[in-house]
PDB file of C-alpha atoms in Angstrom:
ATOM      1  CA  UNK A   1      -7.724  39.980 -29.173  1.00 54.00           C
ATOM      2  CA  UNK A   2     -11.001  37.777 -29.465  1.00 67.00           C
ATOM      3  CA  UNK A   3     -12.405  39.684 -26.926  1.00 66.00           C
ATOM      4  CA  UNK A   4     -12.790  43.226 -27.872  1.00 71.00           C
ATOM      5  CA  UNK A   5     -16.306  44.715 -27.700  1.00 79.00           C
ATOM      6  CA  UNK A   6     -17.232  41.496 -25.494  1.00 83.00           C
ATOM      7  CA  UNK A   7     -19.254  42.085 -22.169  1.00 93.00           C
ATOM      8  CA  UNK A   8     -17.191  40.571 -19.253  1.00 95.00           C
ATOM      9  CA  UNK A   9     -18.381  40.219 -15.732  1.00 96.00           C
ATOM     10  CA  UNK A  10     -15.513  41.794 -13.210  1.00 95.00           C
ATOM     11  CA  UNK A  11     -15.132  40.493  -9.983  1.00 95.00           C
ATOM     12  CA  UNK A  12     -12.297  40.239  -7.576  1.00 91.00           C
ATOM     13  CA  UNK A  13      -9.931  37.576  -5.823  1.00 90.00           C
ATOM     14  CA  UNK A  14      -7.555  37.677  -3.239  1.00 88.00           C
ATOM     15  CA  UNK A  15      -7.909  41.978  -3.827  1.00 87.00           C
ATOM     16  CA  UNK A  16      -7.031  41.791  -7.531  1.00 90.00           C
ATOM     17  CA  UNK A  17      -9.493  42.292 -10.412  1.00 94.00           C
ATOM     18  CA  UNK A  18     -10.647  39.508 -13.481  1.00 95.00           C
ATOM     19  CA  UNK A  19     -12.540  39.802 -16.062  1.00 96.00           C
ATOM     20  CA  UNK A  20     -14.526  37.345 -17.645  1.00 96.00           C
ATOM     21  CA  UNK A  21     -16.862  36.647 -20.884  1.00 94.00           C
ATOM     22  CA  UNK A  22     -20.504  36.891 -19.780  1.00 95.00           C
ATOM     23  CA  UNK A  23     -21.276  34.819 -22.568  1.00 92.00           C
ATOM     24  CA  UNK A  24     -19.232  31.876 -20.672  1.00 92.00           C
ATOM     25  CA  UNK A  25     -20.987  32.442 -17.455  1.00 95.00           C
ATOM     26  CA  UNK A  26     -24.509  30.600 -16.899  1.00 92.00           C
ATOM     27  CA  UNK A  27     -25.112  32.251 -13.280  1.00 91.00           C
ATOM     28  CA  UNK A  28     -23.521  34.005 -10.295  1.00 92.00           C
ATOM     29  CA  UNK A  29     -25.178  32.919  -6.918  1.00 89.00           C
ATOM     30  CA  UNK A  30     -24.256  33.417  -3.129  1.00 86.00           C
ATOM     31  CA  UNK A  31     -21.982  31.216  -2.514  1.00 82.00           C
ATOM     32  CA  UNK A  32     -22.768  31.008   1.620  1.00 78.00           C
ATOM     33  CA  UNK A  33     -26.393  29.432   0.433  1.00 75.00           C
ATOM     34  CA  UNK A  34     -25.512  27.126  -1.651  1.00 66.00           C
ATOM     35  CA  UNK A  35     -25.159  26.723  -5.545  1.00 54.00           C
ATOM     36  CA  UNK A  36     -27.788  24.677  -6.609  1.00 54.00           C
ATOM     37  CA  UNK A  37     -25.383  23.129  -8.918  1.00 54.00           C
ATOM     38  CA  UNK A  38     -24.893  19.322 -10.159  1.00 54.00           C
ATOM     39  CA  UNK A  39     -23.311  17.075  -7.627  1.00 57.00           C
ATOM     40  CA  UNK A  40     -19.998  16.339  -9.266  1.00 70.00           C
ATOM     41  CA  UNK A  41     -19.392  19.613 -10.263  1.00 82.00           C
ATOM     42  CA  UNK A  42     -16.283  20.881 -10.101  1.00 85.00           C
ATOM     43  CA  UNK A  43     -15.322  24.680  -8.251  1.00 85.00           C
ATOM     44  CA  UNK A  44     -12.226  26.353  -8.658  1.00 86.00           C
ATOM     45  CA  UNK A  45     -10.889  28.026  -5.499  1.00 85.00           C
ATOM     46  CA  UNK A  46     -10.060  30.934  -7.511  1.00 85.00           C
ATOM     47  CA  UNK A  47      -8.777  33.061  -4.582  1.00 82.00           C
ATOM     48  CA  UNK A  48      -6.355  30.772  -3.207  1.00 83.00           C
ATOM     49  CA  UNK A  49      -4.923  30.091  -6.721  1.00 82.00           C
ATOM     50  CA  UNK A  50      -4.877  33.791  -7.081  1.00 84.00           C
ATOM     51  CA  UNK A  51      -2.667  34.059  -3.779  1.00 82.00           C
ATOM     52  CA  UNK A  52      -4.916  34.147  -1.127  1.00 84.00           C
ATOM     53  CA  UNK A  53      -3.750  32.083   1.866  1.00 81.00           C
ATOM     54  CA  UNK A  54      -6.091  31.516   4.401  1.00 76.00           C
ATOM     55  CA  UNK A  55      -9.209  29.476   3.742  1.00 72.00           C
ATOM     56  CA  UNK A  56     -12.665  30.748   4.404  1.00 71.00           C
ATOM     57  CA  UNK A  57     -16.135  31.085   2.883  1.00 71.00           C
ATOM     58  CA  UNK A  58     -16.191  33.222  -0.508  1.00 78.00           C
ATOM     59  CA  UNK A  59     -19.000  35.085  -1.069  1.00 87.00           C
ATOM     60  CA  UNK A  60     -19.934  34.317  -4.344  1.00 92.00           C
ATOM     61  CA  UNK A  61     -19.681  31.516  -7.388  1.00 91.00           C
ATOM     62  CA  UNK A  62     -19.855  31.875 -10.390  1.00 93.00           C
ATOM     63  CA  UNK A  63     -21.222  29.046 -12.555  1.00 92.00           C
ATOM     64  CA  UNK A  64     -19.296  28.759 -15.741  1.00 94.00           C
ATOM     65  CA  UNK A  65     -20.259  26.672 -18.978  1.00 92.00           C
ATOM     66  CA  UNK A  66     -17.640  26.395 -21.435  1.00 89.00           C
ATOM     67  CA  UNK A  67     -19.379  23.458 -24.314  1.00 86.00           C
ATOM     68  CA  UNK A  68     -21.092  21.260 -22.169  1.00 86.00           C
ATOM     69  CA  UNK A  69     -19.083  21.626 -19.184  1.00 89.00           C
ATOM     70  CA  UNK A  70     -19.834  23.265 -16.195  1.00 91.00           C
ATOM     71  CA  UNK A  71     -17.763  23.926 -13.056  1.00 91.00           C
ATOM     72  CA  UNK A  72     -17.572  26.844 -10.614  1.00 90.00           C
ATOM     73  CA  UNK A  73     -15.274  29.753  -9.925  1.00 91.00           C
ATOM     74  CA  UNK A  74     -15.370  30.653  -6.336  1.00 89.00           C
ATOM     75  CA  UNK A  75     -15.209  34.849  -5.981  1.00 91.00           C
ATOM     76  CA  UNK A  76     -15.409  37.741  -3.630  1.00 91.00           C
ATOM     77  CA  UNK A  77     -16.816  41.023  -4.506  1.00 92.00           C
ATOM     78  CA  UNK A  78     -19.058  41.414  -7.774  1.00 94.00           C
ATOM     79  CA  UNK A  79     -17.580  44.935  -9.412  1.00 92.00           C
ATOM     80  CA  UNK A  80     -20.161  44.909 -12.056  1.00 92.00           C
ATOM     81  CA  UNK A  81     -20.204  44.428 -16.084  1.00 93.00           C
ATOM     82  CA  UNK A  82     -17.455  46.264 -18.895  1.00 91.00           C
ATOM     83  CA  UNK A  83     -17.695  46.165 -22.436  1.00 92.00           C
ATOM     84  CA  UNK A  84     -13.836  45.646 -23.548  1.00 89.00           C
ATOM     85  CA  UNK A  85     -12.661  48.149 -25.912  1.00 89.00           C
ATOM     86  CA  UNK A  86      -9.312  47.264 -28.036  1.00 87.00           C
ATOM     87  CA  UNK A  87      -7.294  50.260 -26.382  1.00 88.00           C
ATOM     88  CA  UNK A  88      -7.874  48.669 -22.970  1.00 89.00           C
ATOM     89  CA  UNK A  89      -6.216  45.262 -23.849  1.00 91.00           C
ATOM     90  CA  UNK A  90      -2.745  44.700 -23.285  1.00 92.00           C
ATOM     91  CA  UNK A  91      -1.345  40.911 -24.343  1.00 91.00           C
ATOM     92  CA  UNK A  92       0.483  38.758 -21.564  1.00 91.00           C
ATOM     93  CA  UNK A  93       3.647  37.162 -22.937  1.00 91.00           C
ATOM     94  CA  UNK A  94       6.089  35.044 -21.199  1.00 91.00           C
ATOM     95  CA  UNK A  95       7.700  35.311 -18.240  1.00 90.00           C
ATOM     96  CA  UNK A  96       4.413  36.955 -17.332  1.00 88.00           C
ATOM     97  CA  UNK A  97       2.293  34.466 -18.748  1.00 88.00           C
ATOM     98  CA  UNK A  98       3.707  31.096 -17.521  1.00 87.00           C
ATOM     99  CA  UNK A  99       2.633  27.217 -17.180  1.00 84.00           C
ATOM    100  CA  UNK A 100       0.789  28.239 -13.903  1.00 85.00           C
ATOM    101  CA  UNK A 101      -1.347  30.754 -14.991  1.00 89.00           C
ATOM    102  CA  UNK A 102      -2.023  29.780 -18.813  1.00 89.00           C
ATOM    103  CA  UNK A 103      -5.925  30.814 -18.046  1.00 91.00           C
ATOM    104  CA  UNK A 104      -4.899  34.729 -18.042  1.00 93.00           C
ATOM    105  CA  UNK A 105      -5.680  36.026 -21.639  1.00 92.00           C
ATOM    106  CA  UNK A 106      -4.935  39.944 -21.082  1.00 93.00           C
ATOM    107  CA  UNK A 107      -4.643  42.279 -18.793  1.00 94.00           C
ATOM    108  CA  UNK A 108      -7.353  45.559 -19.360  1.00 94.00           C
ATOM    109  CA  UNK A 109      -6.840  48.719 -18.303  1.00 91.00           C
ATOM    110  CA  UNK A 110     -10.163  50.141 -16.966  1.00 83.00           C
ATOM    111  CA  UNK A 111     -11.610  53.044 -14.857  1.00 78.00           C
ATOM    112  CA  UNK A 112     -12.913  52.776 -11.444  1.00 74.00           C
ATOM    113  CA  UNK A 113     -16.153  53.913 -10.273  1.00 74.00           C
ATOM    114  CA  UNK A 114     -13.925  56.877  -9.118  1.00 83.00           C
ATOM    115  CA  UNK A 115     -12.207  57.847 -12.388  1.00 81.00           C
ATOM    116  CA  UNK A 116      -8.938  56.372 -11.646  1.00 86.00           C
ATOM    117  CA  UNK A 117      -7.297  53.564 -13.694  1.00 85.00           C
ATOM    118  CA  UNK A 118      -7.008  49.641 -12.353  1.00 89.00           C
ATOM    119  CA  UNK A 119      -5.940  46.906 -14.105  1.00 93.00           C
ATOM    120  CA  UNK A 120      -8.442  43.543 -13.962  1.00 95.00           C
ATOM    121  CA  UNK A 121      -7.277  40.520 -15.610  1.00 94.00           C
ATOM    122  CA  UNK A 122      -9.307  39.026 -18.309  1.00 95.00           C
ATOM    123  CA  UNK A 123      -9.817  35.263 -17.762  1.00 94.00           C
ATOM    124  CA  UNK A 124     -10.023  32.425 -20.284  1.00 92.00           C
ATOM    125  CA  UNK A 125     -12.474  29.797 -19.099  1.00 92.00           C
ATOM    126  CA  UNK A 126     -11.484  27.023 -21.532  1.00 92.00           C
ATOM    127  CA  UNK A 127      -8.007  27.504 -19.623  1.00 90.00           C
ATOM    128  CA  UNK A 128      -9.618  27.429 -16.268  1.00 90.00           C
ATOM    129  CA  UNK A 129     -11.284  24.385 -16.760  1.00 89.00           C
ATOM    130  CA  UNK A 130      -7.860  22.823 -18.062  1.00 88.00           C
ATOM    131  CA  UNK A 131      -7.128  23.921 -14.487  1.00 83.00           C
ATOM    132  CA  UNK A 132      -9.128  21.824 -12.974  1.00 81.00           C
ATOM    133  CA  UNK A 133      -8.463  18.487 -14.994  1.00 80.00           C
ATOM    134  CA  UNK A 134      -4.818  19.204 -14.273  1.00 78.00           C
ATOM    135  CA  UNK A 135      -4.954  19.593 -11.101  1.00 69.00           C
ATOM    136  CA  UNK A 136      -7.466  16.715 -10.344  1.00 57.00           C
ATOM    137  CA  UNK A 137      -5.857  14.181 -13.283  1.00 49.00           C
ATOM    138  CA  UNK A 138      -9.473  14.057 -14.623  1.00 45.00           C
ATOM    139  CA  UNK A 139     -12.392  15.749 -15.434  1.00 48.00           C
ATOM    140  CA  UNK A 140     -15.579  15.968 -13.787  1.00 47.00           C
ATOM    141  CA  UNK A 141     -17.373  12.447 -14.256  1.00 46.00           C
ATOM    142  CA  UNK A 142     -13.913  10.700 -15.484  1.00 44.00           C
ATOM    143  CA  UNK A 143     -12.837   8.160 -13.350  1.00 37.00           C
TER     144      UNK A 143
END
């Protein structure tokens, strides 16, 4: 797994826990003031695609730079930062891992701030910006 000894940032959508690469995210800000990001950037309703159905204001974004993109991944509750270890990872192969949710790399199996075992998700950001141009038929700036 490329991932193994990587910090990731954990935070949560739609009550379910992700994981992702620190070294892919350029900033986390409060999403109810603002971003301070680049016009035409993109944002990724992550909660909704991660099942959440009603629409409201997320709490936090986080600002993602994969090359020299940069989009947003909208979140709700910031759990904190794990160092992956290699008996934590557990692959995701198909039907699990399907055309709809290609950006899920692994699932981890972590401990809770109370001692008891959760699974987060670990996230591959290449894959969530491949999200967005799929969804949008372009990428940010493309006509």
């Amino acid at each position: 797994m490329d991932y193994i000894g990587e910090c990731c940032l954990a935070f949560t959508a739609n009550n379910i826990n992700f994981l992702i690469p620190v070294s892919g995210v350029k900033r986390v800000c409060d999403a109810r003031q603002g971003t301070a990001a680049e016009e035409d950037m993109r944002v990724l309703n992550f909660p909704v695609i991660a099942g959440r159905t009603e629409e409201r204001q997320w709490d936090y974004i986080l600002i993602l730079e994969t090359g020299r993109t940069v989009f947003g991944l909208l979140a709700e509750e910031i759990l904190g930062l794990r160092v992956l270890k290699e008996e934590e990872l557990l692959s995701l192969h198909p039907p699990v891992l399907n055309e709809r949710n290609q950006y899920l790399q692994a699932v981890a199996k972590l401990r809770g701030d109370d001692g008891i075992a959760v699974l987060g998700y670990l996230l591959n950001p290449e894959q969530l910006y491949q999200r967005i141009i799929n969804y949008s038929g372009s990428p940010p700036g493309g006509a």
